[in-house]
Coordinates of C-alpha atoms in Angstrom, one line a residue:
X878 CA 0.0 0.0 0.0
X879 CA 1.5 3.3 -1.1
X880 CA 1.3 6.5 0.8
X881 CA -1.2 8.9 -0.8
X882 CA 0.5 12.0 -2.4
X883 CA -0.5 15.3 -1.1
X884 CA -1.9 17.9 -3.6
X885 CA 0.6 20.3 -5.0
X886 CA 0.3 23.8 -3.5
X887 CA 2.2 26.8 -4.5
X888 CA 5.3 27.0 -2.2
X889 CA 5.0 23.5 -0.9
X890 CA 6.8 20.5 -2.4
X891 CA 4.4 17.5 -1.9
X892 CA 7.1 15.0 -2.7
X893 CA 9.0 15.6 0.5
X894 CA 7.7 13.2 3.2
X895 CA 6.7 14.7 6.5
X896 CA 9.3 14.4 9.4
X897 CA 8.9 11.5 11.9
X898 CA 7.7 12.5 15.3
X899 CA 8.6 10.9 18.6
X900 CA 5.8 12.5 20.6
X901 CA 2.2 12.8 19.9
X902 CA 1.4 15.9 17.9
X903 CA -0.3 18.7 19.7
X904 CA -4.0 19.1 19.0
X905 CA -4.7 21.4 16.1
X906 CA -5.7 24.9 16.9
X907 CA -9.4 25.6 16.3
X908 CA -10.0 27.4 13.0
X909 CA -11.2 30.9 13.5
X910 CA -13.1 32.5 10.6
X911 CA -11.4 35.6 9.1
X912 CA -12.9 38.8 10.3
X913 CA -14.6 41.0 7.7
X914 CA -12.7 43.9 6.3
X915 CA -12.8 46.9 8.5
X916 CA -15.2 49.6 7.3
X917 CA -12.3 52.1 7.5
X918 CA -10.4 50.3 4.8
X919 CA -13.3 50.3 2.4
X920 CA -13.8 54.0 3.0
X921 CA -10.1 54.7 2.4
X922 CA -10.3 52.8 -0.9
X923 CA -13.3 54.8 -2.0
X924 CA -11.6 58.1 -1.0
X925 CA -8.5 57.1 -2.9
X926 CA -10.5 56.4 -6.0
X927 CA -12.3 59.8 -5.7
X928 CA -9.0 61.6 -5.2
X929 CA -7.6 59.9 -8.3
X930 CA -10.6 60.8 -10.4
X931 CA -10.6 64.4 -9.2
X932 CA -6.8 64.7 -9.9
X933 CA -7.3 63.4 -13.4
X934 CA -10.2 65.8 -14.1
X935 CA -8.2 68.7 -12.7
X936 CA -5.3 67.9 -15.0
X937 CA -7.4 67.5 -18.1
X938 CA -9.5 70.7 -17.5
X939 CA -6.3 72.6 -16.9
X940 CA -4.9 71.5 -20.2
X941 CA -8.2 72.5 -21.9
X942 CA -8.2 75.9 -20.2
X943 CA -4.8 76.7 -21.7
X944 CA -6.2 76.4 -25.2
X945 CA -7.0 79.8 -26.7
X946 CA -8.1 78.7 -30.2
X947 CA -11.3 76.9 -31.0
X948 CA -9.7 74.2 -33.1
X949 CA -7.0 73.5 -30.4
X950 CA -9.8 73.1 -27.8
X951 CA -11.6 70.6 -30.0
X952 CA -8.5 68.5 -30.4
X953 CA -7.9 68.6 -26.7
X954 CA -11.5 67.6 -26.0
X955 CA -11.0 64.5 -28.2
X956 CA -7.7 63.5 -26.6
X957 CA -9.0 63.9 -23.0
X958 CA -12.3 62.1 -23.8
X959 CA -10.5 59.2 -25.5
X960 CA -8.4 58.8 -22.3
X961 CA -11.5 58.9 -20.1
X962 CA -13.7 56.4 -22.0
X963 CA -10.8 54.1 -23.1
X964 CA -11.1 54.7 -26.8
X965 CA -8.4 55.2 -29.4
X966 CA -10.1 57.3 -32.1
X967 CA -12.9 59.8 -32.3
X968 CA -14.3 62.9 -33.9
X969 CA -16.2 66.0 -32.9
X970 CA -18.7 67.8 -35.1
X971 CA -19.1 71.5 -34.3
X972 CA -22.5 72.6 -35.6
X973 CA -24.0 75.4 -33.5
X974 CA -27.8 75.2 -33.3
X975 CA -28.3 78.9 -34.0
X976 CA -27.0 78.3 -37.6
X977 CA -24.3 81.1 -37.3
X978 CA -21.4 78.7 -37.6
X979 CA -18.6 78.0 -37.8
X980 CA -19.4 74.4 -38.8
X981 CA -16.4 72.0 -38.7
X982 CA -15.4 68.4 -38.1
X983 CA -12.2 67.5 -36.3
X984 CA -10.8 63.9 -35.9
X985 CA -8.5 62.0 -33.6
X986 CA -6.7 59.1 -35.2
X987 CA -8.7 59.7 -38.3
X988 CA -7.4 61.2 -41.5
X989 CA -9.3 63.6 -43.7
X990 CA -10.3 60.7 -46.1
X991 CA -11.5 58.7 -43.1
X992 CA -13.7 61.6 -41.9
X993 CA -15.0 61.9 -45.5
X994 CA -16.0 58.2 -45.4
X995 CA -17.9 58.7 -42.1
X996 CA -19.7 61.7 -43.5
X997 CA -21.1 59.6 -46.3
X998 CA -23.1 57.6 -43.7
X999 CA -26.7 58.9 -43.6
X1000 CA -26.9 61.3 -40.8
X1001 CA -29.8 59.7 -39.0
X1002 CA -27.9 56.3 -39.0
X1003 CA -25.2 57.6 -36.6
X1004 CA -25.6 58.3 -33.0
X1005 CA -24.0 61.7 -33.2
X1006 CA -26.2 62.5 -36.2
X1007 CA -29.3 61.9 -34.0
X1008 CA -27.9 64.3 -31.4
X1009 CA -27.2 67.0 -34.0
X1010 CA -30.7 66.6 -35.4
X1011 CA -32.3 66.9 -31.9
X1012 CA -33.6 63.3 -31.9
X1013 CA -31.5 62.6 -28.8
X1014 CA -30.3 64.8 -26.0
X1015 CA -28.5 62.0 -24.0
X1016 CA -25.3 60.2 -24.5
X1017 CA -25.7 57.2 -26.9
X1018 CA -23.6 54.0 -26.6
X1019 CA -23.5 51.4 -29.3
X1020 CA -21.5 48.5 -27.8
X1021 CA -21.5 46.2 -30.8
X1022 CA -22.2 48.0 -34.1
X1023 CA -21.7 45.2 -36.5
X1024 CA -24.1 42.8 -34.6
X1025 CA -27.0 45.3 -34.8
X1026 CA -29.7 43.9 -37.0
X1027 CA -31.0 47.3 -38.1
X1028 CA -27.6 48.9 -38.8
X1029 CA -27.6 51.0 -42.0
X1030 CA -25.7 49.1 -44.7
X1031 CA -23.5 52.1 -45.5
X1032 CA -22.7 52.5 -41.8
X1033 CA -21.8 48.8 -41.6
X1034 CA -19.6 49.2 -44.7
X1035 CA -17.7 52.3 -43.4
X1036 CA -17.3 50.7 -39.9
X1037 CA -15.8 47.6 -41.4
X1038 CA -13.5 49.6 -43.7
X1039 CA -12.2 51.9 -41.0
X1040 CA -12.0 49.1 -38.4
X1041 CA -14.3 50.3 -35.6
X1042 CA -16.9 48.1 -33.9
X1043 CA -18.4 50.3 -31.2
X1044 CA -19.1 54.0 -30.5
X1045 CA -20.0 56.3 -27.7
X1046 CA -21.5 59.7 -28.5
X1047 CA -21.9 62.7 -26.3
X1048 CA -23.9 65.9 -26.9
X1049 CA -22.2 69.2 -26.5
X1050 CA -24.7 71.8 -25.3
X1051 CA -25.1 74.6 -22.7
X1052 CA -28.1 76.3 -21.3
X1053 CA -27.0 79.7 -22.6
X1054 CA -25.6 78.8 -26.0
X1055 CA -27.8 75.8 -26.8
X1056 CA -26.5 73.0 -29.0
X1057 CA -22.9 73.3 -30.1
X1058 CA -22.3 69.9 -31.6
X1059 CA -21.5 66.3 -30.7
X1060 CA -18.4 64.2 -29.9
X1061 CA -18.1 60.5 -30.6
X1062 CA -15.4 58.1 -29.7
X1063 CA -14.8 54.9 -31.6
X1064 CA -13.7 51.5 -30.3
X1065 CA -11.7 48.9 -32.3
X1066 CA -13.6 46.1 -30.6
X1067 CA -17.1 45.8 -29.1
X1068 CA -17.0 47.8 -25.9
X1069 CA -18.7 50.6 -24.0
X1070 CA -17.6 52.8 -21.1
X1071 CA -18.5 51.6 -17.6
X1072 CA -20.5 53.7 -15.2
X1073 CA -17.5 55.4 -13.7
X1074 CA -16.1 56.4 -17.1
X1075 CA -19.5 57.8 -18.1
X1076 CA -19.6 59.9 -15.0
X1077 CA -16.1 61.3 -15.5
X1078 CA -16.6 62.1 -19.2
X1079 CA -19.9 63.7 -18.3
X1080 CA -18.2 66.0 -15.8
X1081 CA -15.4 66.8 -18.2
X1082 CA -17.8 67.5 -21.1
X1083 CA -19.8 69.9 -19.0
X1084 CA -16.8 72.1 -18.4
X1085 CA -15.4 71.6 -21.9
X1086 CA -18.7 72.7 -23.5
X1087 CA -18.7 76.0 -21.5
X1088 CA -15.1 76.6 -22.6
X1089 CA -16.0 75.9 -26.3
X1090 CA -19.0 78.3 -26.1
X1091 CA -16.6 81.1 -25.0
X1092 CA -14.1 80.3 -27.7
X1093 CA -16.9 80.1 -30.3
X1094 CA -18.1 83.6 -29.4
X1095 CA -14.6 84.9 -29.5
X1096 CA -14.0 83.3 -32.9
X1097 CA -17.2 84.8 -34.2
X1098 CA -16.2 88.3 -33.0
X1099 CA -12.8 88.0 -34.6
X1100 CA -14.4 86.9 -37.9
X1101 CA -16.8 89.8 -37.8
X1102 CA -14.0 92.2 -37.2
X1103 CA -11.9 90.8 -40.0
X1104 CA -14.9 90.9 -42.4
X1105 CA -15.7 94.5 -41.5
X1106 CA -12.1 95.6 -42.0
X1107 CA -11.9 93.8 -45.3
X1108 CA -15.2 95.3 -46.5
X1109 CA -14.0 98.8 -45.7
X1110 CA -10.9 98.3 -47.9
X1111 CA -10.9 98.2 -51.8
X1112 CA -12.4 95.0 -53.2
X1113 CA -9.9 95.1 -56.0
X1114 CA -7.0 97.3 -57.2
X1115 CA -7.5 99.5 -60.2
X1116 CA -5.8 99.0 -63.6
X1117 CA -3.8 102.0 -64.6
X1118 CA -1.5 102.1 -67.7
X1119 CA 2.2 102.1 -66.8
X1120 CA 2.0 100.5 -63.4
X1121 CA 1.2 97.1 -61.8
X1122 CA -0.2 96.9 -58.3
X1123 CA -0.4 94.3 -55.6
X1124 CA -1.4 94.3 -52.0
X1125 CA -1.0 92.0 -49.0
X1126 CA -3.1 92.6 -45.9
X1127 CA -3.0 90.8 -42.6
X1128 CA -5.6 91.7 -39.9
X1129 CA -5.2 91.1 -36.2
X1130 CA -7.8 89.0 -34.3
X1131 CA -9.6 92.0 -32.9
X1132 CA -9.5 94.0 -36.1
X1133 CA -7.1 96.9 -36.4
X1134 CA -6.9 100.3 -38.0
X1135 CA -4.4 99.7 -40.8
X1136 CA -5.6 100.6 -44.3
X1137 CA -4.6 101.1 -47.9
X1138 CA -6.1 102.6 -51.0
X1139 CA -5.4 102.9 -54.7
X1140 CA -7.5 105.5 -56.6
X1141 CA -7.4 106.3 -60.3
X1142 CA -7.2 110.1 -60.8
X1143 CA -7.7 112.4 -63.8
X1144 CA -5.2 112.4 -66.7
X1145 CA -3.9 108.9 -66.1
X1146 CA -2.7 109.7 -62.6
X1147 CA -2.9 107.3 -59.6
X1148 CA -3.3 108.0 -55.9
X1149 CA -1.7 105.5 -53.5
X1150 CA -2.2 105.7 -49.7
X1151 CA -1.5 103.6 -46.6
X1152 CA -2.2 104.5 -43.0
X1153 CA -2.9 103.4 -39.5
X1154 CA -5.4 104.5 -36.9
X1155 CA -4.5 104.1 -33.2
X1156 CA -6.4 101.4 -31.3
X1157 CA -8.0 98.2 -32.2
X1158 CA -11.4 96.6 -32.3
X1159 CA -14.7 97.8 -33.8
X1160 CA -14.1 101.5 -33.0
X1161 CA -10.7 101.5 -34.7
X1162 CA -12.1 99.7 -37.8
X1163 CA -14.9 102.3 -38.0
X1164 CA -12.5 105.2 -37.6
X1165 CA -10.3 103.7 -40.3
X1166 CA -13.2 103.5 -42.7
X1167 CA -14.2 107.1 -42.1
X1168 CA -10.6 108.3 -42.6
X1169 CA -10.1 106.3 -45.8
X1170 CA -13.3 107.6 -47.3
X1171 CA -12.4 111.2 -46.5
X1172 CA -8.9 110.8 -48.0
X1173 CA -10.4 109.5 -51.2
X1174 CA -12.6 112.7 -51.5
X1175 CA -9.6 115.0 -50.8
X1176 CA -7.5 113.0 -53.3
X1177 CA -10.0 113.6 -56.1
X1178 CA -10.2 117.3 -55.3
X1179 CA -6.5 118.1 -54.8
X1180 CA -4.5 114.9 -55.2
X1181 CA -1.7 116.5 -57.1
X1182 CA -0.8 118.3 -53.8
X1183 CA -0.2 115.5 -51.3
X1184 CA 0.5 118.0 -48.5
X1185 CA -2.9 119.6 -49.0
X1186 CA -4.6 116.2 -48.9
X1187 CA -3.0 115.3 -45.6
X1188 CA -3.6 118.7 -44.1
X1189 CA -7.3 118.4 -44.9
X1190 CA -7.3 114.9 -43.4
X1191 CA -5.6 116.2 -40.2
X1192 CA -8.2 118.9 -39.8
X1193 CA -11.0 116.4 -40.2
X1194 CA -9.4 114.0 -37.6
X1195 CA -9.0 116.8 -35.0
X1196 CA -12.7 117.8 -35.4
X1197 CA -14.3 114.4 -35.6
X1198 CA -11.9 112.1 -33.7
X1199 CA -10.2 114.3 -31.1
X1200 CA -9.1 111.4 -29.0
X1201 CA -7.3 109.6 -31.9
X1202 CA -4.2 110.0 -33.8
X1203 CA -3.2 108.4 -37.1
X1204 CA -0.3 107.9 -39.5
X1205 CA -0.7 108.3 -43.2
X1206 CA 1.2 108.4 -46.4
X1207 CA -0.3 109.7 -49.7
X1208 CA 1.5 109.5 -53.0
X1209 CA 0.4 111.2 -56.3
X1210 CA 1.8 109.0 -59.1
X1211 CA 2.2 109.9 -62.8
X1212 CA 3.1 106.5 -64.3
X1213 CA 3.7 107.9 -67.8
X1214 CA 6.5 110.1 -66.4
X1215 CA 7.5 107.6 -63.7
X1216 CA 7.1 110.4 -61.2
X1217 CA 5.8 110.2 -57.6
X1218 CA 5.1 113.1 -55.3
X1219 CA 4.3 112.1 -51.7
X1220 CA 3.8 113.3 -48.2
X1221 CA 3.8 111.4 -45.0
X1222 CA 2.5 112.1 -41.5
X1223 CA 4.4 110.0 -39.0
X1224 CA 4.6 107.1 -41.5
X1225 CA 7.4 104.8 -42.5
X1226 CA 9.3 105.8 -45.7
X1227 CA 8.6 103.9 -48.9
X1228 CA 11.2 101.3 -50.1
X1229 CA 12.4 101.4 -53.7
X1230 CA 13.4 97.9 -55.0
X1231 CA 15.3 97.6 -58.3
X1232 CA 18.1 95.7 -59.9
X1233 CA 20.7 98.4 -59.2
X1234 CA 19.3 99.8 -55.9
X1235 CA 17.3 98.9 -52.9
X1236 CA 16.9 102.0 -50.7
X1237 CA 14.4 103.8 -48.5
X1238 CA 13.0 107.0 -50.1
X1239 CA 14.0 110.2 -48.3
X1240 CA 10.9 111.8 -46.8
X1241 CA 10.6 114.6 -44.4
X1242 CA 10.2 113.7 -40.7
X1243 CA 6.8 114.7 -39.5
X1244 CA 4.4 114.0 -36.6
X1245 CA 1.3 111.8 -36.9
X1246 CA -2.0 113.3 -37.7
X1247 CA -3.8 114.7 -34.6
X1248 CA -0.6 115.1 -32.6
X1249 CA 0.0 118.8 -33.4
X1250 CA -2.4 121.8 -33.5
X1251 CA -1.6 122.2 -37.2
X1252 CA 0.1 119.6 -39.4
X1253 CA 2.1 120.5 -42.4
X1254 CA 5.3 119.1 -43.9
X1255 CA 7.0 119.5 -47.3
X1256 CA 6.5 116.9 -49.9
X1257 CA 9.2 114.6 -51.4
X1258 CA 9.6 113.4 -55.0
X1259 CA 10.7 109.9 -56.3
X1260 CA 11.6 109.0 -59.8
X1261 CA 11.5 105.2 -60.1
X1262 CA 13.4 103.6 -63.0
X1263 CA 11.7 101.3 -65.4
X1264 CA 11.1 97.9 -63.7
X1265 CA 11.5 99.3 -60.2
X1266 CA 9.0 98.6 -57.5
X1267 CA 7.9 101.1 -54.8
X1268 CA 6.8 99.4 -51.6
X1269 CA 4.5 101.2 -49.2
X1270 CA 3.8 99.4 -45.9
X1271 CA 2.5 100.0 -42.3
X1272 CA 4.6 99.8 -39.2
X1273 CA 2.8 96.6 -38.2
X1274 CA 5.2 94.8 -40.6
X1275 CA 8.1 96.0 -38.4
X1276 CA 6.5 95.6 -35.0
X1277 CA 5.4 92.0 -35.7
X1278 CA 9.0 91.0 -35.9
X1279 CA 9.5 91.8 -32.2
X1280 CA 12.8 93.5 -33.0
X1281 CA 13.8 97.1 -32.1
X1282 CA 12.8 99.5 -34.9
X1283 CA 16.3 100.0 -36.2
X1284 CA 16.9 96.3 -36.5
X1285 CA 13.4 95.8 -38.1
X1286 CA 14.2 98.4 -40.7
X1287 CA 17.5 96.6 -41.4
X1288 CA 15.7 93.3 -41.8
X1289 CA 13.2 94.9 -44.2
X1290 CA 16.1 96.3 -46.3
X1291 CA 17.8 92.9 -46.4
X1292 CA 14.5 91.2 -47.3
X1293 CA 13.9 93.6 -50.2
X1294 CA 17.5 93.3 -51.4
X1295 CA 17.2 89.5 -51.5
X1296 CA 14.2 89.3 -53.8
X1297 CA 15.2 86.8 -56.5
X1298 CA 15.6 88.1 -60.0
X1299 CA 13.0 85.9 -61.7
X1300 CA 10.2 87.4 -59.6
X1301 CA 11.1 91.0 -59.7
X1302 CA 8.6 91.6 -62.5
X1303 CA 5.7 90.5 -60.3
X1304 CA 4.8 93.0 -57.5
X1305 CA 2.7 90.4 -55.8
X1306 CA 5.6 87.9 -55.7
X1307 CA 7.9 90.7 -54.3
X1308 CA 5.4 91.5 -51.6
X1309 CA 5.1 87.8 -50.7
X1310 CA 8.9 87.4 -50.5
X1311 CA 9.3 90.4 -48.2
X1312 CA 6.4 89.2 -46.0
X1313 CA 7.9 85.7 -45.6
X1314 CA 11.4 87.0 -45.0
X1315 CA 10.2 89.4 -42.4
X1316 CA 7.7 87.1 -40.7
X1317 CA 8.8 83.5 -41.2
X1318 CA 7.3 80.4 -39.6
X1319 CA 3.7 81.5 -39.9
X1320 CA 4.2 84.8 -38.1
X1321 CA 2.4 86.6 -40.9
X1322 CA -0.8 84.6 -40.2
X1323 CA -0.5 84.3 -36.4
X1324 CA -2.8 86.2 -34.1
X1325 CA -1.3 89.6 -33.4
X1326 CA -2.5 93.0 -32.3
X1327 CA -0.5 94.5 -35.2
X1328 CA -2.1 94.7 -38.6
X1329 CA 0.2 94.4 -41.7
X1330 CA -0.2 96.2 -45.1
X1331 CA 2.1 96.0 -48.0
X1332 CA 1.2 97.9 -51.2
X1333 CA 3.6 97.3 -54.1
X1334 CA 3.6 99.4 -57.3
X1335 CA 5.9 98.3 -60.1
X1336 CA 6.6 100.9 -62.8
X1337 CA 7.0 99.8 -66.4

């Protein structure tokens, strides 16, 4: 008869026989059942979980609060939401219920063609489409899309093609702004967020939607200011024999007071003007519009005398805008004679760009309009050679560089001198080259309080 083998237990080798005893073994101690976990430990575990969740929400909302642009906030919403619900991809559809826009779709882990495929799915067949159409105001979870009997065939095709099997959609709405849009996260396998995840994403989305509503209002205000500023400037430049014109204009987010004009005058002449009104926002844009309209009238009446034009403008500014000042430069051009007579009031000197010279035109030093009780300064004359370009600009081009003014002027001269020979016959290409050289790496399109105007006139 063999000794029965003991069952194998982790940490115990059952093949080793028990030691021999010379005395009777002591009676086994009575088995006492384990006491239930202390209530304090359960409470501590719950508190630790709550603290962890609050810390996570605090970090995510702080990251969102640091976003100042609407598109950046949408991307951050998608990234944070994906982490909270355990998804890898997603998209947010911004479609404000008031119909004032902007309407856009932003993806996470989805390329533009992927988003295009998703947009081909009938709107009512998607959970976020139901939210956008007002058919649902609650989060919608679809834990296993491909097993749904009533799934739209196009939706099934797109889901299989892009490789997602489940989705979780969340409405984006506030009491004050109403519906802003919807966010949806996509799972690679059948899944859905658990109750704790739903609670966290709900808390986060509540804050995120309020933040998006503020950024949306800011974006609309900026767009309105840019549109107003653009509408107050010439819709197109005139065609005048003997000269080619091009302009580049960059407006700050709040709308600024920089402006330009090109006005055909009698006997084949041409009036060119650039200027800047102090301040920003709607009031500066309105003042800019009034000043430009007035200068056009004065140019028609006495454009051949630029000093008289700016003197009249200065008087008007003192009477109607006593709290403002402005810089301006007006040039009376006779393209047939390649002759320019100009006057400036506190404005930057023009830059003459040619094959044999790149130099600032000498103009008299004068105060801005509205700074003195009576403005008047002598005019200056420029005689550009055939093929040379005269570049008028506002000081925003210099200030956006962040350099001191003397260094900014030096950079402008170097940028103009480095214009490649093949593009010297195109004033638009010259303006683009100068703009990129002065403001590289997207500084020309970045948000700034400084407007930029470049007006290039190439004489044939």
